[in-house]
Coordinates of C-alpha atoms and ligand atoms in Angstrom, one line a residue:
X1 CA 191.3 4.7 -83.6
X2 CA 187.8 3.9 -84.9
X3 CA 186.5 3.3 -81.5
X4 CA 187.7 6.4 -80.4
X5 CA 186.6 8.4 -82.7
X6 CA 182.9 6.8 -82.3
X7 CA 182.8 7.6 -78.7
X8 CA 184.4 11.1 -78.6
X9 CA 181.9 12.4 -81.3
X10 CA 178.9 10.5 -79.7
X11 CA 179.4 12.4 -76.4
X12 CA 179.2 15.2 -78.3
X13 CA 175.8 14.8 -78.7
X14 CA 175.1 15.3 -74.8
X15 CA 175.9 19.0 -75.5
X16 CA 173.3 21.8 -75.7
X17 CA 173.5 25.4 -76.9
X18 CA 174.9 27.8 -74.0
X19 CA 176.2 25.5 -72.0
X20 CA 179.4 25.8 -70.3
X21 CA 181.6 22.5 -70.7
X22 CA 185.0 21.1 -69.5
X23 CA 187.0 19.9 -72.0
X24 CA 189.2 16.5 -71.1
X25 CA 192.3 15.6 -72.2
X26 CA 194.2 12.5 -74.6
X27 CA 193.4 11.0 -77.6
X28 CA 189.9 9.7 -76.9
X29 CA 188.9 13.5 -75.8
X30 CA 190.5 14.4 -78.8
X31 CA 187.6 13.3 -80.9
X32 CA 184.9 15.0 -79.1
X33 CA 187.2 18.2 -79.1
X34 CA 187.4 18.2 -82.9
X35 CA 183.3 17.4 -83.2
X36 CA 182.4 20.5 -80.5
X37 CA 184.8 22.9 -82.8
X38 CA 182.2 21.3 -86.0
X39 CA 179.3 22.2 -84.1
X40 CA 180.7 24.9 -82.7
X41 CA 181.6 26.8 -87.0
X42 CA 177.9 25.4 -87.4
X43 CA 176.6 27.7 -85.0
X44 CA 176.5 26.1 -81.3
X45 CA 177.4 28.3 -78.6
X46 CA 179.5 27.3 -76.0
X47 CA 182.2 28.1 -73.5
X48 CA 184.7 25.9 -72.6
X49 CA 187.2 25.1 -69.8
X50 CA 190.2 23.1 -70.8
X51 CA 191.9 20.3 -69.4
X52 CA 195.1 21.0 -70.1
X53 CA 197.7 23.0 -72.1
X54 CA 197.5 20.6 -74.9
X55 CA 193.6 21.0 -75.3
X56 CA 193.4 24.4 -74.8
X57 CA 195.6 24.7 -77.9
X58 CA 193.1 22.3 -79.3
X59 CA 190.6 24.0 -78.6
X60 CA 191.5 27.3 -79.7
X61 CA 192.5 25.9 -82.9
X62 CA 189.2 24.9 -83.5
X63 CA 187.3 28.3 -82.7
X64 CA 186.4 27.3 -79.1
X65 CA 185.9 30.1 -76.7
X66 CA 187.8 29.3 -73.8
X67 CA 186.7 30.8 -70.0
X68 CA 189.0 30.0 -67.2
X69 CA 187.0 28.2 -63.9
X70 CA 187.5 31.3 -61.7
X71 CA 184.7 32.9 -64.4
X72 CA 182.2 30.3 -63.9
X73 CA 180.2 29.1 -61.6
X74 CA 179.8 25.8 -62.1
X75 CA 180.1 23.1 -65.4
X76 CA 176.7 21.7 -67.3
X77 CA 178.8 18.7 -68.1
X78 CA 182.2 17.6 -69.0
X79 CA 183.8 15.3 -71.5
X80 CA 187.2 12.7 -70.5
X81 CA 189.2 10.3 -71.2
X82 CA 190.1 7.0 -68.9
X83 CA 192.8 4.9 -69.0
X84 CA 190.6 2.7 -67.0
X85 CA 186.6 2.0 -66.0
X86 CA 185.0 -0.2 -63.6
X87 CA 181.7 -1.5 -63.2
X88 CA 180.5 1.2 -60.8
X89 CA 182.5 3.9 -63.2
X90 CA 185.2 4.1 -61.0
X91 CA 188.5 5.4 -63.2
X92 CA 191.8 5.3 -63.3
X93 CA 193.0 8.7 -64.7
X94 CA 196.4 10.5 -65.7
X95 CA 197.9 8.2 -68.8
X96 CA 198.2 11.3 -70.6
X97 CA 199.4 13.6 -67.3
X98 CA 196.8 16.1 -67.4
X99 CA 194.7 14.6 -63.8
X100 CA 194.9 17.1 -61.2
X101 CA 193.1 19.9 -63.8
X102 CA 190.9 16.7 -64.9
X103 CA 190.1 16.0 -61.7
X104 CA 189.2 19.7 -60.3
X105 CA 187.2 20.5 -63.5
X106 CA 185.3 16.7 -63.4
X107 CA 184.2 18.0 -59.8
X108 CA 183.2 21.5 -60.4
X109 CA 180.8 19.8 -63.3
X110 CA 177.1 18.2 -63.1
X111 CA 177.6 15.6 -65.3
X112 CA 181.0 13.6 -66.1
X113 CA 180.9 12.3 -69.8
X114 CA 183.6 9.4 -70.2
X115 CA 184.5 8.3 -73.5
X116 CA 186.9 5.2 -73.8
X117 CA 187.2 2.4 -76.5
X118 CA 186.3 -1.1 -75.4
X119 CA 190.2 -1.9 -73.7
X120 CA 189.5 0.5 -70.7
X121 CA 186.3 -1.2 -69.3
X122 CA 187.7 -3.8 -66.3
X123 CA 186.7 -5.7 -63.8
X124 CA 189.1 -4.4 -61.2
X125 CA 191.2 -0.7 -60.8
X126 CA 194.7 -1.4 -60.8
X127 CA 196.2 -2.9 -64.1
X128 CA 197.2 0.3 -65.2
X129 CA 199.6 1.7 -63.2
X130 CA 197.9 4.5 -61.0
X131 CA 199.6 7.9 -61.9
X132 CA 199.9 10.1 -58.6
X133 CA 201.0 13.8 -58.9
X134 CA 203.7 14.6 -56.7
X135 CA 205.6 18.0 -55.3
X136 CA 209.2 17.6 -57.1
X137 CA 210.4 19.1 -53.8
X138 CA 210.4 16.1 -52.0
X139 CA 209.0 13.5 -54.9
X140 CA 212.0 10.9 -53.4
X141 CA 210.3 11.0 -49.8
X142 CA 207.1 11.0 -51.3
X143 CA 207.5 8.0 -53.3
X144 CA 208.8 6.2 -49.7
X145 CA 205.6 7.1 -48.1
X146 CA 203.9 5.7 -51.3
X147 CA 205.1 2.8 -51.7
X148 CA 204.7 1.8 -47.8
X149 CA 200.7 0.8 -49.3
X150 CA 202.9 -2.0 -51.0
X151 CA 203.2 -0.5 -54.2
X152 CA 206.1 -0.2 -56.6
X153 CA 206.2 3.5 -58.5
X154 CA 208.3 4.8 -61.0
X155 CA 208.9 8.3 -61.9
X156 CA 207.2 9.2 -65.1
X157 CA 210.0 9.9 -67.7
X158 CA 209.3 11.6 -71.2
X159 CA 212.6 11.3 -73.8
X160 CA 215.1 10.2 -71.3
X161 CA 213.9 13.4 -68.4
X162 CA 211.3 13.6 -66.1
X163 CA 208.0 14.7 -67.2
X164 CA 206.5 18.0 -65.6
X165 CA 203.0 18.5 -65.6
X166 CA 200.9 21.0 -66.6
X167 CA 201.3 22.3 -62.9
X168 CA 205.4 21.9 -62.3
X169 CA 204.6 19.0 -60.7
X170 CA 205.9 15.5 -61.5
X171 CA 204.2 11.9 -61.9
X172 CA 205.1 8.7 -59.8
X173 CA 203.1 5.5 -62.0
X174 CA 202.2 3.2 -59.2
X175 CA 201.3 -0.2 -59.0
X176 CA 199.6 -1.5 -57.0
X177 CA 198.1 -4.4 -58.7
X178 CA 194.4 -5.1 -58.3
X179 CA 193.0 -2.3 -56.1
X180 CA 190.1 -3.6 -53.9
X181 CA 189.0 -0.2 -52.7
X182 CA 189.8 3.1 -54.7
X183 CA 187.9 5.2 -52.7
X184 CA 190.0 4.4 -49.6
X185 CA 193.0 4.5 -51.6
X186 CA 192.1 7.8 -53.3
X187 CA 191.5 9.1 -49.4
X188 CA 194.8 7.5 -48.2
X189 CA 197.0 8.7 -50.5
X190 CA 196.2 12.8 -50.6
X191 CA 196.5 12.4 -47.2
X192 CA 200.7 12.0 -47.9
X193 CA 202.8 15.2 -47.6
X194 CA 203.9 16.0 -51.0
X195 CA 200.9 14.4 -52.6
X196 CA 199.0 16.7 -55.2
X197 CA 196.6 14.7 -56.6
X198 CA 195.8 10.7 -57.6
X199 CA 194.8 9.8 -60.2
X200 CA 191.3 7.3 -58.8
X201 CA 188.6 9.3 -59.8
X202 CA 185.8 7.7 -58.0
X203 CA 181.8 8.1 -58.0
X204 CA 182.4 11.0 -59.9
X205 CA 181.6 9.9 -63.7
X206 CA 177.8 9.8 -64.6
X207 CA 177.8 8.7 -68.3
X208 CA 180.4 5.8 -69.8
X209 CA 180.4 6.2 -73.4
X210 CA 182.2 3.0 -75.1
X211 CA 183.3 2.9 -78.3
X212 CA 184.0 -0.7 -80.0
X213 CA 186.2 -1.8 -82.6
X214 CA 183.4 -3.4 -84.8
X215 CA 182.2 0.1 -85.1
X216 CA 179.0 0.0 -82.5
X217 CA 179.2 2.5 -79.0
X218 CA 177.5 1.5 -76.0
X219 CA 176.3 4.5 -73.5
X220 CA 176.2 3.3 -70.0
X221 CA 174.6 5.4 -67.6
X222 CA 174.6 5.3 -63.6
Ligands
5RP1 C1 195.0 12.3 -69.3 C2 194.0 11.3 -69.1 C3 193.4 10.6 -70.4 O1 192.0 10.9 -70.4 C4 193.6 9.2 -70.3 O2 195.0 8.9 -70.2 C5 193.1 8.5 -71.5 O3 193.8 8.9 -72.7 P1 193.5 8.3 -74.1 O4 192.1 8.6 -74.5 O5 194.6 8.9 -75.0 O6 193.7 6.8 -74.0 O7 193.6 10.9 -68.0 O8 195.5 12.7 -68.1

């Protein structure tokens, strides 16, 4: 909680008046949400594209003006969760089930902010079951395809049903152990009918913020 809260509001930090910024998703983003919505009653101005449903409601609640990614033309930076980093700030994305808007705003922005507490830094992709985003009109053939890269998957359930995303879409949780190469897999797998998205968001993060429990935060930068 502590580490979280360090990171999110030291991310912050990275933001300057009139810039437009993408707003991530979870409970790490959370933090930096709440600080932008201080800065923002103190008199910053920004606009922000959400992540999600969740943190647009967020968002709003906090006085954030909200634009929607057809109005811009591109993002000065953007702030996200991980569920998992590696040393060359490759991540494992989608805990929360928000990556296919996380992913299209991380890549429509110059400078990808990742804020994570001390448990998401790795050696290796792949403890953390990779969530995939999937058509629900043929998730069952999908998930065959899938798991033909010898993976097991589940479908994501929330309170007994499956979870929909943000999208209509649902989530297979995949593992696949230690992944060697996310990049290849990341190609590999949107290349499967039925696949939306993946959740390996690779080369694309540019600043690691890491929050610890002993109350220091670490800023990595690529
Ligand atoms: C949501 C995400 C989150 O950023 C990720 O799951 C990390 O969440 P948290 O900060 O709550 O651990 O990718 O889709």
């Amino acid at each position: 909680m502590k580490a979280k809260k360090l990171t999110g509001e030291k991310a912050a930090e990275y933001i300057e008046d009139g810039m437009v910024i993408g707003l991530g998703t979870g409970s790490t983003a959370y933090y930096a949400i709440k600080k932008v919505g201080e800065m923002v009653r103190n008199g910053l101005k920004v606009k922000a594209v959400p992540t999600s449903k969740e943190t647009a409601e967020l968002a709003a609640a906090e006085g954030i003006e909200l634009v929607e990614l057809a109005n811009v033309e591109a993002l000065d930076l953007t702030i996200d969760g991980a569920d998992e980093v590696d040393p060359d700030f490759n991540l494992i994305k989608g805990g929360g089930g928000a990556l296919l808007r996380e992913k299209i705003v991380a890549s429509a922005t110059d400078k990808l902010i990742i804020v994570v507490d001390e448990s998401k830094m790795v050696e290796n992709l792949g403890a953390f079951p990779l969530p995939v985003e999937v058509t629900p009109f043929s998730w069952q053939y999908t998930q065959r395809m899938i798991e033909k890269f010898s993976c097991s998957s589940e479908i994501r359930k929330e309170d007994g049903e499956i979870f929909v995303t943000d999208n209509d879409n649902y989530i297979l949780d995949c593992n696949f152990g230690k992944i060697e190469d996310p990049v290849k897999i990341a190609v590999e797998l949107n290349k499967l009918p039925g696949v939306v998205e993946n959740g390996i968001f690779a080369e694309m993060a540019e600043i690691v913020v890491v929050g610890y429990n002993d109350g220091h935060v670490e800023v990595l930068e690529k």
